[in-house]
Short mmCIF file of C-alpha atoms and ligand atoms in Angstrom, two decimals:
data_model
loop_
_atom_site.label_atom_id
_atom_site.label_comp_id
_atom_site.label_asym_id
_atom_site.label_seq_id
_atom_site.Cartn_x
_atom_site.Cartn_y
_atom_site.Cartn_z
CA UNK A 25 11.48 14.40 0.38
CA UNK A 26 11.17 16.93 -2.46
CA UNK A 27 12.44 20.52 -2.37
CA UNK A 28 10.56 22.39 -5.08
CA UNK A 29 12.26 25.49 -6.41
CA UNK A 30 10.58 28.75 -7.31
CA UNK A 31 9.90 29.34 -11.02
CA UNK A 32 13.08 31.10 -12.28
CA UNK A 33 15.32 29.84 -9.37
CA UNK A 34 18.97 30.37 -10.35
CA UNK A 35 21.46 27.48 -10.80
CA UNK A 36 23.28 28.85 -7.79
CA UNK A 37 20.17 28.57 -5.68
CA UNK A 38 19.72 25.02 -6.71
CA UNK A 39 23.28 24.24 -6.00
CA UNK A 40 23.06 25.65 -2.49
CA UNK A 41 20.08 23.36 -1.86
CA UNK A 42 22.15 20.35 -3.12
CA UNK A 43 25.09 21.32 -0.81
CA UNK A 44 22.92 21.78 2.28
CA UNK A 45 21.23 18.36 1.64
CA UNK A 46 24.74 16.70 1.32
CA UNK A 47 25.99 18.42 4.48
CA UNK A 48 22.90 16.96 6.27
CA UNK A 49 24.26 13.52 5.18
CA UNK A 50 21.66 12.68 2.53
CA UNK A 51 21.80 12.35 -1.19
CA UNK A 52 20.44 15.03 -3.45
CA UNK A 53 19.07 14.69 -6.94
CA UNK A 54 18.31 17.87 -8.92
CA UNK A 55 15.37 17.26 -11.29
CA UNK A 56 14.79 20.04 -13.80
CA UNK A 57 11.30 19.89 -15.27
CA UNK A 58 9.14 21.67 -17.77
CA UNK A 59 6.99 23.15 -15.09
CA UNK A 60 9.40 23.26 -12.15
CA UNK A 61 12.71 22.37 -10.89
CA UNK A 62 12.77 20.18 -7.78
CA UNK A 63 15.66 18.69 -5.74
CA UNK A 64 14.99 15.06 -4.38
CA UNK A 65 16.35 14.11 -1.16
CA UNK A 66 16.84 10.39 -0.43
CA UNK A 67 18.71 8.38 2.05
CA UNK A 68 16.42 8.99 5.00
CA UNK A 69 14.41 6.34 6.80
CA UNK A 70 12.64 8.72 9.19
CA UNK A 71 11.45 12.28 8.89
CA UNK A 72 14.11 14.81 7.89
CA UNK A 73 14.01 18.20 9.63
CA UNK A 74 13.19 20.42 6.72
CA UNK A 75 13.65 23.76 8.49
CA UNK A 76 17.17 24.29 7.14
CA UNK A 77 16.02 23.87 3.59
CA UNK A 78 12.65 25.82 3.71
CA UNK A 79 14.43 29.09 4.39
CA UNK A 80 16.92 28.89 1.55
CA UNK A 81 16.74 31.36 -1.29
CA UNK A 82 14.69 30.07 -4.25
CA UNK A 83 12.87 27.40 -2.36
CA UNK A 84 9.15 27.47 -2.80
CA UNK A 85 8.03 24.46 -0.77
CA UNK A 86 9.15 21.19 0.78
CA UNK A 87 7.06 18.10 0.16
CA UNK A 88 7.35 15.11 2.32
CA UNK A 89 6.79 11.95 0.27
CA UNK A 90 4.59 9.83 2.39
CA UNK A 91 5.08 6.47 0.65
CA UNK A 92 7.82 3.97 1.44
CA UNK A 93 8.84 4.06 -2.21
CA UNK A 94 9.98 7.56 -3.08
CA UNK A 95 11.32 8.16 -6.67
CA UNK A 96 8.77 5.73 -8.02
CA UNK A 97 5.83 7.46 -6.54
CA UNK A 98 3.37 9.97 -8.20
CA UNK A 99 4.16 12.45 -5.34
CA UNK A 100 7.84 12.50 -6.46
CA UNK A 101 6.91 12.95 -10.17
CA UNK A 102 3.28 13.65 -11.21
CA UNK A 103 3.80 13.16 -14.99
CA UNK A 104 4.00 9.77 -16.49
CA UNK A 105 7.45 8.27 -17.31
CA UNK A 106 7.61 7.54 -20.93
CA UNK A 107 10.43 4.97 -21.65
CA UNK A 108 11.99 5.67 -25.02
CA UNK A 109 13.34 2.70 -26.94
CA UNK A 110 15.27 2.47 -30.25
CA UNK A 111 13.36 3.22 -33.38
CA UNK A 112 11.09 5.83 -31.70
CA UNK A 113 9.07 3.11 -29.68
CA UNK A 114 7.84 4.47 -26.44
CA UNK A 115 6.29 2.74 -23.40
CA UNK A 116 4.06 4.69 -21.05
CA UNK A 117 2.83 7.37 -23.56
CA UNK A 118 -0.24 7.21 -25.77
CA UNK A 119 1.09 4.11 -27.54
CA UNK A 120 0.43 0.63 -26.46
CA UNK A 121 3.25 -1.85 -27.17
CA UNK A 122 3.07 -5.55 -27.92
CA UNK A 123 6.04 -7.80 -26.82
CA UNK A 124 5.61 -11.39 -28.11
CA UNK A 125 7.62 -14.56 -28.76
CA UNK A 126 8.24 -17.91 -27.36
CA UNK A 127 8.72 -18.66 -23.68
CA UNK A 128 12.22 -20.12 -24.39
CA UNK A 129 14.62 -19.66 -27.19
CA UNK A 130 15.14 -23.13 -28.68
CA UNK A 131 16.67 -23.17 -32.16
CA UNK A 132 17.56 -20.57 -34.85
CA UNK A 133 14.69 -21.62 -36.99
CA UNK A 134 12.21 -21.38 -34.05
CA UNK A 135 13.47 -17.85 -33.07
CA UNK A 136 13.73 -16.42 -36.48
CA UNK A 137 10.20 -17.77 -37.54
CA UNK A 138 8.61 -16.53 -34.21
CA UNK A 139 10.12 -13.09 -34.94
CA UNK A 140 8.80 -12.91 -38.49
CA UNK A 141 5.35 -14.18 -37.33
CA UNK A 142 4.95 -11.76 -34.34
CA UNK A 143 6.19 -8.91 -36.41
CA UNK A 144 3.81 -9.56 -39.12
CA UNK A 145 0.99 -9.56 -36.53
CA UNK A 146 2.11 -6.15 -35.19
CA UNK A 147 4.48 -6.77 -32.35
CA UNK A 148 7.27 -4.30 -31.90
CA UNK A 149 9.33 -6.21 -29.35
CA UNK A 150 10.49 -9.87 -29.51
CA UNK A 151 10.45 -11.68 -26.19
CA UNK A 152 12.11 -14.99 -25.40
CA UNK A 153 14.33 -16.44 -22.58
CA UNK A 154 17.91 -17.52 -23.07
CA UNK A 155 17.99 -18.44 -19.34
CA UNK A 156 14.85 -19.94 -17.95
CA UNK A 157 13.98 -19.87 -14.22
CA UNK A 158 12.42 -23.38 -14.06
CA UNK A 159 10.76 -24.83 -10.94
CA UNK A 160 12.53 -28.10 -11.65
CA UNK A 161 16.26 -28.46 -12.27
CA UNK A 162 15.47 -31.11 -14.80
CA UNK A 163 13.35 -28.99 -16.98
CA UNK A 164 14.79 -27.14 -20.06
CA UNK A 165 17.02 -24.45 -18.68
CA UNK A 166 17.44 -22.37 -21.81
CA UNK A 167 20.27 -22.11 -24.36
CA UNK A 168 22.32 -19.53 -22.44
CA UNK A 169 24.57 -17.06 -24.26
CA UNK A 170 24.06 -18.71 -27.70
CA UNK A 171 20.39 -17.79 -27.29
CA UNK A 172 21.32 -14.04 -27.29
CA UNK A 173 23.10 -14.44 -30.64
CA UNK A 174 19.84 -15.80 -32.11
CA UNK A 175 18.07 -12.84 -30.71
CA UNK A 176 20.65 -10.54 -32.22
CA UNK A 177 20.00 -12.22 -35.54
CA UNK A 178 16.34 -11.80 -35.25
CA UNK A 179 16.68 -8.07 -34.41
CA UNK A 180 18.92 -7.63 -37.44
CA UNK A 181 16.53 -9.47 -39.73
CA UNK A 182 13.15 -8.06 -38.57
CA UNK A 183 13.98 -4.79 -36.99
CA UNK A 184 12.11 -5.96 -33.78
CA UNK A 185 13.42 -4.70 -30.55
CA UNK A 186 14.53 -7.28 -28.05
CA UNK A 187 13.36 -8.04 -24.42
CA UNK A 188 15.00 -11.00 -22.63
CA UNK A 189 15.56 -12.16 -19.07
CA UNK A 190 18.70 -11.87 -17.10
CA UNK A 191 18.94 -14.17 -14.09
CA UNK A 192 22.24 -13.23 -12.43
CA UNK A 193 24.66 -10.30 -12.51
CA UNK A 194 26.76 -11.74 -15.36
CA UNK A 195 23.58 -12.26 -17.24
CA UNK A 196 22.58 -8.58 -16.86
CA UNK A 197 25.99 -7.70 -18.44
CA UNK A 198 25.52 -10.00 -21.39
CA UNK A 199 21.81 -9.20 -21.91
CA UNK A 200 22.36 -5.37 -21.64
CA UNK A 201 25.00 -5.52 -24.35
CA UNK A 202 22.52 -6.75 -26.95
CA UNK A 203 18.90 -6.37 -25.80
CA UNK A 204 16.70 -3.30 -25.76
CA UNK A 205 15.09 -4.23 -22.51
CA UNK A 206 16.52 -6.36 -19.74
CA UNK A 207 13.90 -8.45 -18.11
CA UNK A 208 13.98 -9.24 -14.42
CA UNK A 209 11.65 -12.10 -13.82
CA UNK A 210 9.05 -12.75 -11.20
CA UNK A 211 11.31 -15.05 -9.18
CA UNK A 212 13.99 -12.44 -8.98
CA UNK A 213 11.87 -9.41 -8.23
CA UNK A 214 13.23 -9.33 -4.61
CA UNK A 215 16.83 -10.32 -5.55
CA UNK A 216 18.01 -6.94 -4.38
CA UNK A 217 21.70 -7.55 -5.31
CA UNK A 218 20.57 -8.37 -8.85
CA UNK A 219 18.38 -5.27 -8.95
CA UNK A 220 21.30 -2.92 -7.99
CA UNK A 221 23.36 -4.41 -10.72
CA UNK A 222 20.41 -4.01 -13.19
CA UNK A 223 20.03 -0.44 -11.93
CA UNK A 224 23.38 0.24 -13.19
CA UNK A 225 23.36 -1.52 -16.51
CA UNK A 226 22.33 1.48 -18.74
CA UNK A 227 19.35 -0.34 -20.36
CA UNK A 228 15.58 -0.10 -19.65
CA UNK A 229 14.33 -2.80 -17.30
CA UNK A 230 11.14 -4.82 -17.40
CA UNK A 231 10.46 -5.72 -13.80
CA UNK A 232 7.84 -8.42 -13.35
CA UNK A 233 5.78 -8.61 -10.23
CA UNK A 234 6.85 -11.54 -7.81
CA UNK A 235 4.73 -14.63 -7.52
CA UNK A 236 3.54 -13.51 -4.12
CA UNK A 237 4.56 -9.97 -4.10
CA UNK A 238 2.30 -7.11 -3.05
CA UNK A 239 1.99 -4.07 -5.27
CA UNK A 240 3.90 -2.09 -2.75
CA UNK A 241 6.68 -4.73 -2.78
CA UNK A 242 6.73 -4.37 -6.50
CA UNK A 243 7.17 -0.67 -6.33
CA UNK A 244 9.88 -0.98 -3.57
CA UNK A 245 11.73 -3.29 -5.98
CA UNK A 246 11.48 -0.77 -8.80
CA UNK A 247 12.74 1.85 -6.28
CA UNK A 248 16.04 -0.12 -6.01
CA UNK A 249 16.45 0.43 -9.88
CA UNK A 250 15.69 4.17 -9.67
CA UNK A 251 17.96 4.51 -6.60
CA UNK A 252 20.82 3.35 -8.74
CA UNK A 253 20.09 5.89 -11.39
CA UNK A 254 17.97 3.80 -13.84
CA UNK A 255 14.71 5.61 -14.54
CA UNK A 256 13.70 3.54 -17.60
CA UNK A 257 11.77 0.93 -15.69
CA UNK A 258 8.58 -0.80 -16.96
CA UNK A 259 6.53 -2.78 -14.54
CA UNK A 260 4.81 -6.04 -15.44
CA UNK A 261 1.71 -7.68 -13.96
CA UNK A 262 1.98 -11.48 -14.45
CA UNK A 263 -0.35 -12.81 -12.01
CA UNK A 264 0.11 -13.88 -8.39
CA UNK A 265 -0.38 -17.17 -6.46
CA UNK A 266 -3.84 -17.96 -5.34
CA UNK A 267 -5.83 -20.61 -3.50
CA UNK A 268 -7.75 -21.33 -6.74
CA UNK A 269 -6.27 -23.92 -9.04
CA UNK A 270 -8.40 -23.23 -12.09
CA UNK A 271 -5.74 -20.95 -13.61
CA UNK A 272 -1.85 -21.08 -13.18
CA UNK A 273 -1.99 -17.83 -11.34
CA UNK A 274 -4.51 -15.13 -10.32
CA UNK A 275 -4.10 -12.46 -13.06
CA UNK A 276 -4.44 -9.28 -11.04
CA UNK A 277 -5.94 -6.81 -13.51
CA UNK A 278 -6.57 -4.26 -10.70
CA UNK A 279 -2.92 -3.82 -10.31
CA UNK A 280 -2.79 -1.83 -13.49
CA UNK A 281 -4.96 1.12 -12.37
CA UNK A 282 -3.64 0.75 -8.88
CA UNK A 283 0.07 1.16 -10.11
CA UNK A 284 -0.94 3.97 -12.39
CA UNK A 285 -2.31 5.85 -9.50
CA UNK A 286 0.62 5.29 -7.15
CA UNK A 287 3.49 5.48 -9.69
CA UNK A 288 4.39 7.39 -12.73
CA UNK A 289 6.11 4.25 -14.08
CA UNK A 290 4.47 2.37 -17.04
CA UNK A 291 3.01 -1.01 -16.51
CA UNK A 292 2.31 -3.82 -19.09
CA UNK A 293 0.36 -7.06 -18.56
CA UNK A 294 1.44 -10.60 -19.22
CA UNK A 295 -1.68 -12.59 -19.49
CA UNK A 296 0.30 -15.82 -20.64
CA UNK A 297 1.97 -16.48 -17.19
CA UNK A 298 -1.05 -14.62 -15.58
CA UNK A 299 -3.39 -17.31 -16.59
CA UNK A 300 -1.40 -20.25 -17.84
CA UNK A 301 -4.07 -21.28 -20.36
CA UNK A 302 -4.05 -20.48 -23.97
CA UNK A 303 -7.81 -19.81 -24.21
CA UNK A 304 -7.66 -17.42 -21.25
CA UNK A 305 -4.77 -15.35 -22.63
CA UNK A 306 -6.83 -13.62 -25.38
CA UNK A 307 -9.70 -12.26 -23.16
CA UNK A 308 -7.29 -11.21 -20.42
CA UNK A 309 -4.97 -9.47 -22.92
CA UNK A 310 -8.00 -7.51 -24.34
CA UNK A 311 -9.11 -6.75 -20.75
CA UNK A 312 -5.66 -5.47 -19.71
CA UNK A 313 -5.47 -3.06 -22.58
CA UNK A 314 -8.93 -1.91 -21.79
CA UNK A 315 -7.78 -1.52 -18.14
CA UNK A 316 -5.14 0.90 -19.25
CA UNK A 317 -2.05 -1.28 -19.50
CA UNK A 318 0.82 0.29 -21.40
CA UNK A 319 1.38 -2.88 -23.35
CA UNK A 320 1.06 -6.59 -23.39
CA UNK A 321 3.63 -9.48 -23.17
CA UNK A 322 2.31 -12.66 -24.84
CA UNK A 323 3.97 -15.93 -25.39
CA UNK A 324 3.65 -17.09 -29.15
CA UNK A 325 5.34 -20.08 -30.78
CA UNK A 326 5.26 -21.33 -34.34
CA UNK A 327 4.19 -24.75 -33.05
CA UNK A 328 3.14 -24.41 -29.33
CA UNK A 329 2.77 -28.27 -28.99
CA UNK A 330 6.46 -28.60 -29.53
CA UNK A 331 7.48 -25.74 -27.20
CA UNK A 332 10.18 -26.81 -24.69
CA UNK A 333 8.36 -24.63 -22.03
CA UNK A 334 4.96 -23.14 -21.32
CA UNK A 335 3.31 -24.57 -24.45
CA UNK A 336 -0.13 -24.76 -22.65
CA UNK A 337 -0.28 -20.96 -22.35
CA UNK A 338 1.41 -20.21 -25.76
CA UNK A 339 -0.74 -18.78 -28.65
CA UNK A 340 -0.71 -20.15 -32.08
CA UNK A 341 0.41 -17.40 -34.54
CA UNK A 342 -3.04 -16.98 -36.03
CA UNK A 343 -4.54 -16.48 -32.52
CA UNK A 344 -1.99 -13.63 -31.88
CA UNK A 345 -2.75 -12.07 -35.30
CA UNK A 346 -6.46 -12.02 -34.25
CA UNK A 347 -5.71 -10.63 -30.87
CA UNK A 348 -3.62 -7.79 -32.33
CA UNK A 349 -6.55 -6.89 -34.46
CA UNK A 350 -8.78 -6.70 -31.54
CA UNK A 351 -6.16 -4.85 -29.41
CA UNK A 352 -5.99 -2.02 -32.06
CA UNK A 353 -9.79 -1.47 -31.67
CA UNK A 354 -9.68 -1.51 -27.91
CA UNK A 355 -6.65 0.86 -27.81
CA UNK A 356 -8.46 3.39 -30.14
CA UNK A 357 -11.67 3.21 -28.05
CA UNK A 358 -9.60 4.58 -25.06
CA UNK A 359 -7.69 7.20 -27.00
CA UNK A 360 -4.53 5.16 -27.51
CA UNK A 361 -2.96 3.39 -30.41
CA UNK A 362 -0.78 0.30 -30.88
CA UNK A 363 2.92 1.06 -31.56
CA UNK A 364 4.06 0.07 -35.02
CA UNK A 365 7.07 -2.10 -35.66
CA UNK A 366 10.34 -0.02 -35.32
CA UNK A 367 13.02 0.80 -37.61
CA UNK A 368 16.15 -0.07 -35.64
CA UNK A 369 18.80 2.49 -35.72
CA UNK A 370 16.39 5.44 -36.31
C1 PEP B 408 9.12 -15.19 -18.79
O1 PEP B 408 8.53 -14.12 -18.98
O2 PEP B 408 9.70 -15.76 -19.49
C2 PEP B 408 8.97 -15.65 -17.35
C3 PEP B 408 9.77 -16.58 -16.84
O3 PEP B 408 8.04 -15.04 -16.59
P1 PEP B 408 7.93 -14.85 -15.01
O4 PEP B 408 9.14 -14.29 -14.47
O5 PEP B 408 6.79 -13.84 -14.89
O6 PEP B 408 7.42 -16.19 -14.54
MN1 MN B 409 6.97 -18.78 -20.04
#
């Protein structure tokens, strides 16, 4: 529920609303805005009796948020969330961001070369997993913590920002110390205890859609992060399970406008995991930008044939360079522009 204050309501009036909400046994979140100040009320499963709040001085109206997800919804916050990263990079505004890099971090040489190549092509964020959620326990599981050191080196050398996955609460701690964005992977989208830890880590989160999660479930998982106080959340469409075996997953492009309508959070697209096939990644990346995605996440490797994971969906560097050229044109055609490489520390 949202309690919208009158224009010019005093701090005391806002405080009174907060106290009454707390007396009623709920949590209150004051949300000062450019247009209006509102106080959010959460902690209610059912319908709250608003009569005590409606009559308080300074209250203009009380809005019942009809969706099961609250703070994530457009009803709660009509204007788009713009996640601000180091170096002036933003996600969710007019800029479109490119996150690129290998599926797995493998060696220092591979990480640094990937970073240089994707930066040259126009990526602003380097992706790559130090911990890999693999279907088989015998597949390469990632370098673990030493992988984070390689990412730190790549960041220092290239100025690229870093997005990398944390698979457990310890991982959230380590990743959030060095990375610019903590990725929660598809398989962990509904790991609610992990989401609670991530919601308190103080870094922006990239939350990937679960393998068979509905859009509402994705938004409810994001709600866990906001409920812990982390409002810097970027969603990611990465394809869902389908009956069709022609592609690795069914890349749900519709999710992009659907999420934009239901939520103020930015959403990017990952056509690499979405399709699983190198030659399908490029057209679907183009389509995602055209559909309004706030960015793309693409797997790129200096030598995809030698990649320790996901080689078949990984672009060659020159393919990524070509894709970025096309993405710039598509972004411009819809009134957006591609974010330029950041200057870390700015
Ligand atoms: C990844 O981006 O490295 C990854 C494992 O993706 P997903 O969680 O979407 O499968
Ligand atoms: Mn991968």
